[in-house]
Amino acid sequence: MRQMSQPTARRYGELIVEERERLGLKREQLAELIGYKRAAIEAVEGSSQRQQTYGLLAKLAVCGGLDAHYIVTGQRYAPLAADEQKLLEHYRSLDETDQATARRAISALAST
């Protein structure tokens, strides 16, 4: 299994800043959304030590709208296009035998 590199502590704070700014939020606004004080947001964004908890990350994502996947991995999550989503829905509706057949067919098509 491929291991993802974790952002450094400084990069972690920078990614939080980047996400907050992407959403057009000021520190005060983000703090209010997640129930923290502005000083806490400032500390997290400027931290040289990775002290953030999963609870804070969850609040940033759920209440603040920040992309937790991006903050943790440094990589943007690319949502599926509508046709890809439909293909996945069809695949998931198949029984195991048909899913195996579909995987083999797709592998054969991809290798040509």
Short mmCIF file of N, CA, C and O in Angstrom, two decimals:
data_model
loop_
_atom_site.label_atom_id
_atom_site.label_comp_id
_atom_site.label_asym_id
_atom_site.label_seq_id
_atom_site.Cartn_x
_atom_site.Cartn_y
_atom_site.Cartn_z
N MET A 1 0.84 -1.18 0.00
CA MET A 1 0.00 0.00 0.00
C MET A 1 0.89 1.25 0.00
O MET A 1 1.83 1.34 0.75
N ARG A 2 0.55 2.21 -0.84
CA ARG A 2 1.31 3.45 -0.95
C ARG A 2 1.06 4.34 0.26
O ARG A 2 -0.07 4.55 0.66
N GLN A 3 2.11 4.83 0.87
CA GLN A 3 1.95 5.71 2.01
C GLN A 3 1.89 7.16 1.55
O GLN A 3 2.63 7.57 0.68
N MET A 4 0.97 7.90 2.16
CA MET A 4 0.86 9.33 1.84
C MET A 4 1.77 10.09 2.77
O MET A 4 1.86 9.79 3.95
N SER A 5 2.44 11.06 2.24
CA SER A 5 3.28 11.88 3.09
C SER A 5 2.41 12.89 3.83
O SER A 5 1.49 13.46 3.27
N GLN A 6 2.70 13.03 5.10
CA GLN A 6 1.96 13.97 5.92
C GLN A 6 2.59 15.34 5.80
O GLN A 6 3.81 15.46 5.78
N PRO A 7 1.77 16.40 5.72
CA PRO A 7 2.35 17.74 5.69
C PRO A 7 3.09 18.02 6.99
O PRO A 7 2.73 17.50 8.04
N THR A 8 4.14 18.80 6.92
CA THR A 8 4.85 19.20 8.13
C THR A 8 3.92 20.09 8.95
O THR A 8 2.90 20.58 8.45
N ALA A 9 4.29 20.30 10.21
CA ALA A 9 3.45 21.12 11.08
C ALA A 9 3.23 22.51 10.50
O ALA A 9 2.12 23.02 10.49
N ARG A 10 4.31 23.12 10.00
CA ARG A 10 4.17 24.47 9.42
C ARG A 10 3.27 24.42 8.21
O ARG A 10 2.40 25.25 8.04
N ARG A 11 3.47 23.43 7.37
CA ARG A 11 2.63 23.29 6.18
C ARG A 11 1.18 23.04 6.57
O ARG A 11 0.27 23.52 5.93
N TYR A 12 0.97 22.28 7.63
CA TYR A 12 -0.37 22.00 8.14
C TYR A 12 -1.11 23.31 8.44
O TYR A 12 -2.23 23.51 7.99
N GLY A 13 -0.45 24.20 9.16
CA GLY A 13 -1.05 25.50 9.47
C GLY A 13 -1.29 26.32 8.22
O GLY A 13 -2.32 26.99 8.08
N GLU A 14 -0.35 26.26 7.29
CA GLU A 14 -0.50 27.01 6.03
C GLU A 14 -1.69 26.49 5.21
O GLU A 14 -2.38 27.26 4.57
N LEU A 15 -1.90 25.17 5.24
CA LEU A 15 -3.04 24.59 4.52
C LEU A 15 -4.36 25.03 5.14
O LEU A 15 -5.33 25.27 4.42
N ILE A 16 -4.38 25.16 6.45
CA ILE A 16 -5.60 25.65 7.11
C ILE A 16 -5.86 27.11 6.70
O ILE A 16 -6.99 27.46 6.39
N VAL A 17 -4.82 27.92 6.67
CA VAL A 17 -4.96 29.31 6.21
C VAL A 17 -5.49 29.33 4.78
O VAL A 17 -6.43 30.06 4.45
N GLU A 18 -4.88 28.52 3.93
CA GLU A 18 -5.27 28.47 2.52
C GLU A 18 -6.75 28.09 2.37
O GLU A 18 -7.48 28.71 1.59
N GLU A 19 -7.17 27.09 3.13
CA GLU A 19 -8.56 26.66 3.07
C GLU A 19 -9.51 27.75 3.59
O GLU A 19 -10.55 28.01 3.01
N ARG A 20 -9.13 28.39 4.69
CA ARG A 20 -9.97 29.46 5.25
C ARG A 20 -10.12 30.58 4.24
O ARG A 20 -11.22 31.09 4.00
N GLU A 21 -9.00 30.96 3.62
CA GLU A 21 -9.04 32.05 2.64
C GLU A 21 -9.81 31.63 1.38
O GLU A 21 -10.50 32.45 0.78
N ARG A 22 -9.70 30.35 0.99
CA ARG A 22 -10.46 29.86 -0.17
C ARG A 22 -11.95 30.05 0.06
O ARG A 22 -12.70 30.38 -0.86
N LEU A 23 -12.37 29.87 1.31
CA LEU A 23 -13.78 30.03 1.65
C LEU A 23 -14.16 31.48 1.93
O LEU A 23 -15.32 31.78 2.19
N GLY A 24 -13.18 32.38 1.87
CA GLY A 24 -13.45 33.80 2.10
C GLY A 24 -13.76 34.13 3.55
O GLY A 24 -14.48 35.08 3.83
N LEU A 25 -13.20 33.35 4.46
CA LEU A 25 -13.47 33.56 5.88
C LEU A 25 -12.31 34.26 6.57
O LEU A 25 -11.15 33.98 6.27
N LYS A 26 -12.66 35.15 7.48
CA LYS A 26 -11.66 35.74 8.36
C LYS A 26 -11.51 34.81 9.56
O LYS A 26 -12.36 33.97 9.82
N ARG A 27 -10.41 34.98 10.30
CA ARG A 27 -10.19 34.12 11.47
C ARG A 27 -11.36 34.18 12.45
O ARG A 27 -11.78 33.17 12.99
N GLU A 28 -11.89 35.38 12.65
CA GLU A 28 -13.01 35.55 13.58
C GLU A 28 -14.23 34.75 13.12
O GLU A 28 -14.92 34.15 13.93
N GLN A 29 -14.48 34.78 11.83
CA GLN A 29 -15.64 34.07 11.28
C GLN A 29 -15.47 32.57 11.44
O GLN A 29 -16.41 31.87 11.82
N LEU A 30 -14.29 32.06 11.13
CA LEU A 30 -14.04 30.63 11.26
C LEU A 30 -14.15 30.22 12.73
O LEU A 30 -14.77 29.20 13.04
N ALA A 31 -13.57 31.02 13.61
CA ALA A 31 -13.63 30.72 15.04
C ALA A 31 -15.08 30.63 15.51
O ALA A 31 -15.45 29.71 16.23
N GLU A 32 -15.89 31.56 15.07
CA GLU A 32 -17.31 31.55 15.45
C GLU A 32 -18.03 30.31 14.91
O GLU A 32 -18.82 29.70 15.61
N LEU A 33 -17.72 29.95 13.68
CA LEU A 33 -18.36 28.77 13.06
C LEU A 33 -18.07 27.48 13.83
O LEU A 33 -18.93 26.61 13.94
N ILE A 34 -16.84 27.35 14.32
CA ILE A 34 -16.47 26.09 14.97
C ILE A 34 -16.49 26.17 16.50
O ILE A 34 -16.19 25.20 17.17
N GLY A 35 -16.85 27.34 17.04
CA GLY A 35 -16.97 27.47 18.49
C GLY A 35 -15.64 27.64 19.22
O GLY A 35 -15.50 27.23 20.36
N TYR A 36 -14.68 28.22 18.55
CA TYR A 36 -13.37 28.49 19.14
C TYR A 36 -13.16 30.00 19.22
O TYR A 36 -13.90 30.77 18.63
N LYS A 37 -12.13 30.41 19.93
CA LYS A 37 -11.75 31.82 19.97
C LYS A 37 -10.80 32.12 18.82
O LYS A 37 -10.10 31.23 18.33
N ARG A 38 -10.77 33.39 18.41
CA ARG A 38 -9.90 33.81 17.31
C ARG A 38 -8.45 33.44 17.60
O ARG A 38 -7.71 32.99 16.73
N ALA A 39 -8.03 33.61 18.85
CA ALA A 39 -6.65 33.31 19.23
C ALA A 39 -6.31 31.84 18.99
O ALA A 39 -5.17 31.51 18.63
N ALA A 40 -7.27 30.97 19.18
CA ALA A 40 -7.04 29.54 18.95
C ALA A 40 -6.81 29.26 17.46
O ALA A 40 -5.92 28.48 17.09
N ILE A 41 -7.60 29.93 16.60
CA ILE A 41 -7.42 29.77 15.15
C ILE A 41 -6.05 30.31 14.75
O ILE A 41 -5.32 29.68 13.98
N GLU A 42 -5.70 31.45 15.30
CA GLU A 42 -4.39 32.05 15.01
C GLU A 42 -3.26 31.11 15.43
O GLU A 42 -2.29 30.93 14.68
N ALA A 43 -3.39 30.48 16.58
CA ALA A 43 -2.37 29.57 17.07
C ALA A 43 -2.25 28.34 16.17
O ALA A 43 -1.14 27.90 15.85
N VAL A 44 -3.38 27.80 15.74
CA VAL A 44 -3.38 26.63 14.86
C VAL A 44 -2.74 26.97 13.53
O VAL A 44 -1.91 26.21 13.00
N GLU A 45 -3.09 28.11 12.97
CA GLU A 45 -2.56 28.51 11.67
C GLU A 45 -1.07 28.80 11.70
O GLU A 45 -0.36 28.59 10.73
N GLY A 46 -0.57 29.28 12.84
CA GLY A 46 0.83 29.65 12.92
C GLY A 46 1.69 28.66 13.69
O GLY A 46 2.86 28.91 13.92
N SER A 47 1.10 27.55 14.05
CA SER A 47 1.81 26.58 14.88
C SER A 47 3.02 25.98 14.18
O SER A 47 2.98 25.63 13.02
N SER A 48 4.09 25.86 14.95
CA SER A 48 5.27 25.17 14.44
C SER A 48 5.29 23.72 14.94
O SER A 48 6.15 22.96 14.59
N GLN A 49 4.30 23.39 15.78
CA GLN A 49 4.16 22.01 16.26
C GLN A 49 2.77 21.51 15.89
O GLN A 49 1.80 22.24 16.00
N ARG A 50 2.72 20.28 15.48
CA ARG A 50 1.44 19.70 15.07
C ARG A 50 0.69 19.20 16.30
O ARG A 50 0.79 18.05 16.69
N GLN A 51 -0.06 20.09 16.91
CA GLN A 51 -0.78 19.76 18.13
C GLN A 51 -2.28 19.59 17.87
O GLN A 51 -3.03 19.29 18.78
N GLN A 52 -2.69 19.80 16.65
CA GLN A 52 -4.09 19.76 16.32
C GLN A 52 -4.66 18.36 16.52
O GLN A 52 -4.00 17.37 16.25
N THR A 53 -5.88 18.31 16.97
CA THR A 53 -6.53 17.03 17.22
C THR A 53 -7.49 16.71 16.09
O THR A 53 -7.86 17.57 15.31
N TYR A 54 -7.90 15.45 16.05
CA TYR A 54 -8.89 15.06 15.06
C TYR A 54 -10.21 15.79 15.31
O TYR A 54 -10.94 16.11 14.40
N GLY A 55 -10.49 16.09 16.58
CA GLY A 55 -11.71 16.83 16.91
C GLY A 55 -11.72 18.21 16.27
O GLY A 55 -12.73 18.64 15.72
N LEU A 56 -10.60 18.88 16.35
CA LEU A 56 -10.49 20.21 15.73
C LEU A 56 -10.60 20.08 14.22
O LEU A 56 -11.31 20.85 13.58
N LEU A 57 -9.91 19.11 13.66
CA LEU A 57 -9.96 18.91 12.21
C LEU A 57 -11.39 18.62 11.77
O LEU A 57 -11.85 19.15 10.76
N ALA A 58 -12.10 17.81 12.54
CA ALA A 58 -13.50 17.51 12.21
C ALA A 58 -14.35 18.77 12.26
O ALA A 58 -15.18 19.00 11.39
N LYS A 59 -14.13 19.60 13.27
CA LYS A 59 -14.89 20.86 13.36
C LYS A 59 -14.56 21.79 12.20
O LYS A 59 -15.44 22.44 11.65
N LEU A 60 -13.28 21.85 11.83
CA LEU A 60 -12.90 22.69 10.70
C LEU A 60 -13.61 22.23 9.43
O LEU A 60 -14.05 23.04 8.62
N ALA A 61 -13.73 20.93 9.26
CA ALA A 61 -14.36 20.38 8.06
C ALA A 61 -15.87 20.49 8.11
O ALA A 61 -16.50 21.01 7.18
N VAL A 62 -16.48 20.01 9.18
CA VAL A 62 -17.93 19.94 9.26
C VAL A 62 -18.56 21.31 9.49
O VAL A 62 -19.48 21.70 8.78
N CYS A 63 -18.05 22.04 10.46
CA CYS A 63 -18.66 23.33 10.80
C CYS A 63 -18.09 24.48 9.97
O CYS A 63 -18.80 25.42 9.65
N GLY A 64 -16.81 24.39 9.64
CA GLY A 64 -16.16 25.48 8.93
C GLY A 64 -16.13 25.31 7.43
O GLY A 64 -15.86 26.25 6.70
N GLY A 65 -16.36 24.09 6.96
CA GLY A 65 -16.37 23.84 5.52
C GLY A 65 -15.00 23.64 4.89
O GLY A 65 -14.87 23.58 3.67
N LEU A 66 -13.95 23.52 5.71
CA LEU A 66 -12.61 23.32 5.17
C LEU A 66 -12.46 21.88 4.68
O LEU A 66 -13.12 20.98 5.18
N ASP A 67 -11.60 21.67 3.72
CA ASP A 67 -11.36 20.35 3.13
C ASP A 67 -10.34 19.61 3.99
O ASP A 67 -9.14 19.82 3.88
N ALA A 68 -10.83 18.71 4.87
CA ALA A 68 -9.96 17.99 5.80
C ALA A 68 -8.96 17.10 5.05
O ALA A 68 -7.81 16.99 5.45
N HIS A 69 -9.39 16.48 3.98
CA HIS A 69 -8.49 15.63 3.20
C HIS A 69 -7.30 16.44 2.71
O HIS A 69 -6.15 16.00 2.80
N TYR A 70 -7.54 17.63 2.23
CA TYR A 70 -6.48 18.50 1.73
C TYR A 70 -5.55 18.93 2.87
O TYR A 70 -4.33 18.93 2.73
N ILE A 71 -6.12 19.26 4.02
CA ILE A 71 -5.31 19.70 5.16
C ILE A 71 -4.40 18.57 5.64
O ILE A 71 -3.24 18.79 5.95
N VAL A 72 -4.90 17.35 5.67
CA VAL A 72 -4.12 16.22 6.16
C VAL A 72 -3.09 15.74 5.14
O VAL A 72 -1.95 15.47 5.48
N THR A 73 -3.50 15.63 3.87
CA THR A 73 -2.61 15.04 2.87
C THR A 73 -1.90 16.05 1.99
O THR A 73 -0.92 15.72 1.34
N GLY A 74 -2.43 17.26 1.90
CA GLY A 74 -1.86 18.26 0.99
C GLY A 74 -2.30 18.04 -0.44
O GLY A 74 -1.79 18.68 -1.35
N GLN A 75 -3.26 17.13 -0.65
CA GLN A 75 -3.75 16.83 -1.98
C GLN A 75 -5.25 17.09 -2.04
O GLN A 75 -5.98 16.70 -1.15
N ARG A 76 -5.66 17.73 -3.12
CA ARG A 76 -7.09 17.99 -3.31
C ARG A 76 -7.81 16.71 -3.67
O ARG A 76 -7.32 15.89 -4.44
N TYR A 77 -8.97 16.54 -3.09
CA TYR A 77 -9.83 15.41 -3.42
C TYR A 77 -10.61 15.80 -4.66
O TYR A 77 -11.26 16.83 -4.69
N ALA A 78 -10.52 14.99 -5.69
CA ALA A 78 -11.23 15.28 -6.94
C ALA A 78 -12.55 14.51 -6.95
O ALA A 78 -12.55 13.28 -7.00
N PRO A 79 -13.67 15.20 -6.86
CA PRO A 79 -14.96 14.51 -6.89
C PRO A 79 -15.17 13.84 -8.25
O PRO A 79 -14.61 14.26 -9.26
N LEU A 80 -15.98 12.81 -8.26
CA LEU A 80 -16.28 12.10 -9.50
C LEU A 80 -17.15 12.96 -10.41
O LEU A 80 -18.04 13.66 -9.94
N ALA A 81 -16.90 12.85 -11.70
CA ALA A 81 -17.78 13.48 -12.68
C ALA A 81 -19.10 12.71 -12.69
O ALA A 81 -19.16 11.57 -12.21
N ALA A 82 -20.13 13.31 -13.21
CA ALA A 82 -21.46 12.70 -13.20
C ALA A 82 -21.46 11.32 -13.87
O ALA A 82 -22.07 10.38 -13.36
N ASP A 83 -20.77 11.20 -15.01
CA ASP A 83 -20.76 9.90 -15.70
C ASP A 83 -19.97 8.86 -14.90
O ASP A 83 -20.33 7.68 -14.87
N GLU A 84 -18.92 9.29 -14.20
CA GLU A 84 -18.16 8.36 -13.36
C GLU A 84 -19.01 7.91 -12.17
O GLU A 84 -18.99 6.74 -11.80
N GLN A 85 -19.76 8.85 -11.60
CA GLN A 85 -20.63 8.52 -10.47
C GLN A 85 -21.69 7.50 -10.90
O GLN A 85 -21.97 6.55 -10.19
N LYS A 86 -22.27 7.70 -12.08
CA LYS A 86 -23.29 6.78 -12.59
C LYS A 86 -22.70 5.39 -12.82
O LYS A 86 -23.31 4.38 -12.48
N LEU A 87 -21.49 5.34 -13.38
CA LEU A 87 -20.80 4.07 -13.59
C LEU A 87 -20.57 3.35 -12.26
O LEU A 87 -20.80 2.14 -12.15
N LEU A 88 -20.14 4.08 -11.25
CA LEU A 88 -19.93 3.51 -9.93
C LEU A 88 -21.23 2.99 -9.34
O LEU A 88 -21.28 1.91 -8.74
N GLU A 89 -22.31 3.75 -9.49
CA GLU A 89 -23.62 3.31 -8.98
C GLU A 89 -24.04 2.00 -9.65
O GLU A 89 -24.53 1.08 -8.99
N HIS A 90 -23.85 1.92 -10.96
CA HIS A 90 -24.20 0.70 -11.69
C HIS A 90 -23.35 -0.47 -11.19
O HIS A 90 -23.86 -1.56 -10.95
N TYR A 91 -22.06 -0.23 -11.06
CA TYR A 91 -21.15 -1.27 -10.59
C TYR A 91 -21.59 -1.78 -9.21
O TYR A 91 -21.64 -2.98 -8.97
N ARG A 92 -21.89 -0.87 -8.30
CA ARG A 92 -22.28 -1.26 -6.94
C ARG A 92 -23.62 -2.01 -6.91
O ARG A 92 -23.88 -2.73 -5.95
N SER A 93 -24.43 -1.83 -7.92
CA SER A 93 -25.72 -2.53 -7.95
C SER A 93 -25.58 -3.98 -8.42
O SER A 93 -26.51 -4.76 -8.30
N LEU A 94 -24.41 -4.34 -8.94
CA LEU A 94 -24.17 -5.69 -9.44
C LEU A 94 -23.85 -6.64 -8.29
O LEU A 94 -23.34 -6.23 -7.25
N ASP A 95 -24.11 -7.93 -8.51
CA ASP A 95 -23.68 -8.92 -7.51
C ASP A 95 -22.17 -9.14 -7.68
O ASP A 95 -21.55 -8.62 -8.62
N GLU A 96 -21.56 -9.89 -6.77
CA GLU A 96 -20.10 -10.06 -6.77
C GLU A 96 -19.58 -10.68 -8.07
O GLU A 96 -18.53 -10.27 -8.57
N THR A 97 -20.30 -11.63 -8.61
CA THR A 97 -19.86 -12.28 -9.84
C THR A 97 -19.83 -11.29 -10.99
O THR A 97 -18.85 -11.23 -11.75
N ASP A 98 -20.89 -10.50 -11.10
CA ASP A 98 -20.93 -9.50 -12.18
C ASP A 98 -19.91 -8.39 -11.97
O ASP A 98 -19.36 -7.86 -12.94
N GLN A 99 -19.64 -8.02 -10.71
CA GLN A 99 -18.61 -7.03 -10.44
C GLN A 99 -17.25 -7.54 -10.90
O GLN A 99 -16.47 -6.80 -11.51
N ALA A 100 -16.97 -8.82 -10.65
CA ALA A 100 -15.70 -9.41 -11.08
C ALA A 100 -15.61 -9.40 -12.60
O ALA A 100 -14.55 -9.09 -13.17
N THR A 101 -16.71 -9.70 -13.27
CA THR A 101 -16.73 -9.67 -14.74
C THR A 101 -16.48 -8.26 -15.25
O THR A 101 -15.71 -8.05 -16.19
N ALA A 102 -17.11 -7.28 -14.61
CA ALA A 102 -16.93 -5.88 -15.01
C ALA A 102 -15.48 -5.45 -14.82
O ALA A 102 -14.91 -4.76 -15.67
N ARG A 103 -14.86 -5.85 -13.71
CA ARG A 103 -13.45 -5.49 -13.47
C ARG A 103 -12.55 -6.09 -14.55
O ARG A 103 -11.63 -5.41 -15.03
N ARG A 104 -12.80 -7.34 -14.89
CA ARG A 104 -11.99 -7.98 -15.93
C ARG A 104 -12.17 -7.27 -17.27
O ARG A 104 -11.20 -7.03 -18.00
N ALA A 105 -13.41 -6.92 -17.59
CA ALA A 105 -13.68 -6.23 -18.87
C ALA A 105 -12.98 -4.88 -18.91
O ALA A 105 -12.36 -4.51 -19.92
N ILE A 106 -13.06 -4.14 -17.82
CA ILE A 106 -12.43 -2.82 -17.77
C ILE A 106 -10.92 -2.95 -17.86
O ILE A 106 -10.25 -2.18 -18.56
N SER A 107 -10.36 -3.94 -17.17
CA SER A 107 -8.90 -4.16 -17.23
C SER A 107 -8.47 -4.50 -18.64
O SER A 107 -7.45 -4.01 -19.12
N ALA A 108 -9.26 -5.33 -19.31
CA ALA A 108 -8.92 -5.70 -20.69
C ALA A 108 -8.98 -4.48 -21.60
O ALA A 108 -8.10 -4.27 -22.45
N LEU A 109 -10.00 -3.65 -21.45
CA LEU A 109 -10.12 -2.44 -22.26
C LEU A 109 -8.98 -1.47 -21.98
O LEU A 109 -8.47 -0.82 -22.90
N ALA A 110 -8.61 -1.34 -20.72
CA ALA A 110 -7.57 -0.39 -20.34
C ALA A 110 -6.20 -0.80 -20.86
O ALA A 110 -5.33 0.06 -21.07
N SER A 111 -5.97 -2.09 -21.02
CA SER A 111 -4.64 -2.55 -21.44
C SER A 111 -4.49 -2.63 -22.95
O SER A 111 -3.45 -3.02 -23.45
N THR A 112 -5.52 -2.24 -23.70
CA THR A 112 -5.40 -2.28 -25.18
C THR A 112 -4.95 -0.95 -25.70
O THR A 112 -5.01 0.06 -25.11
#
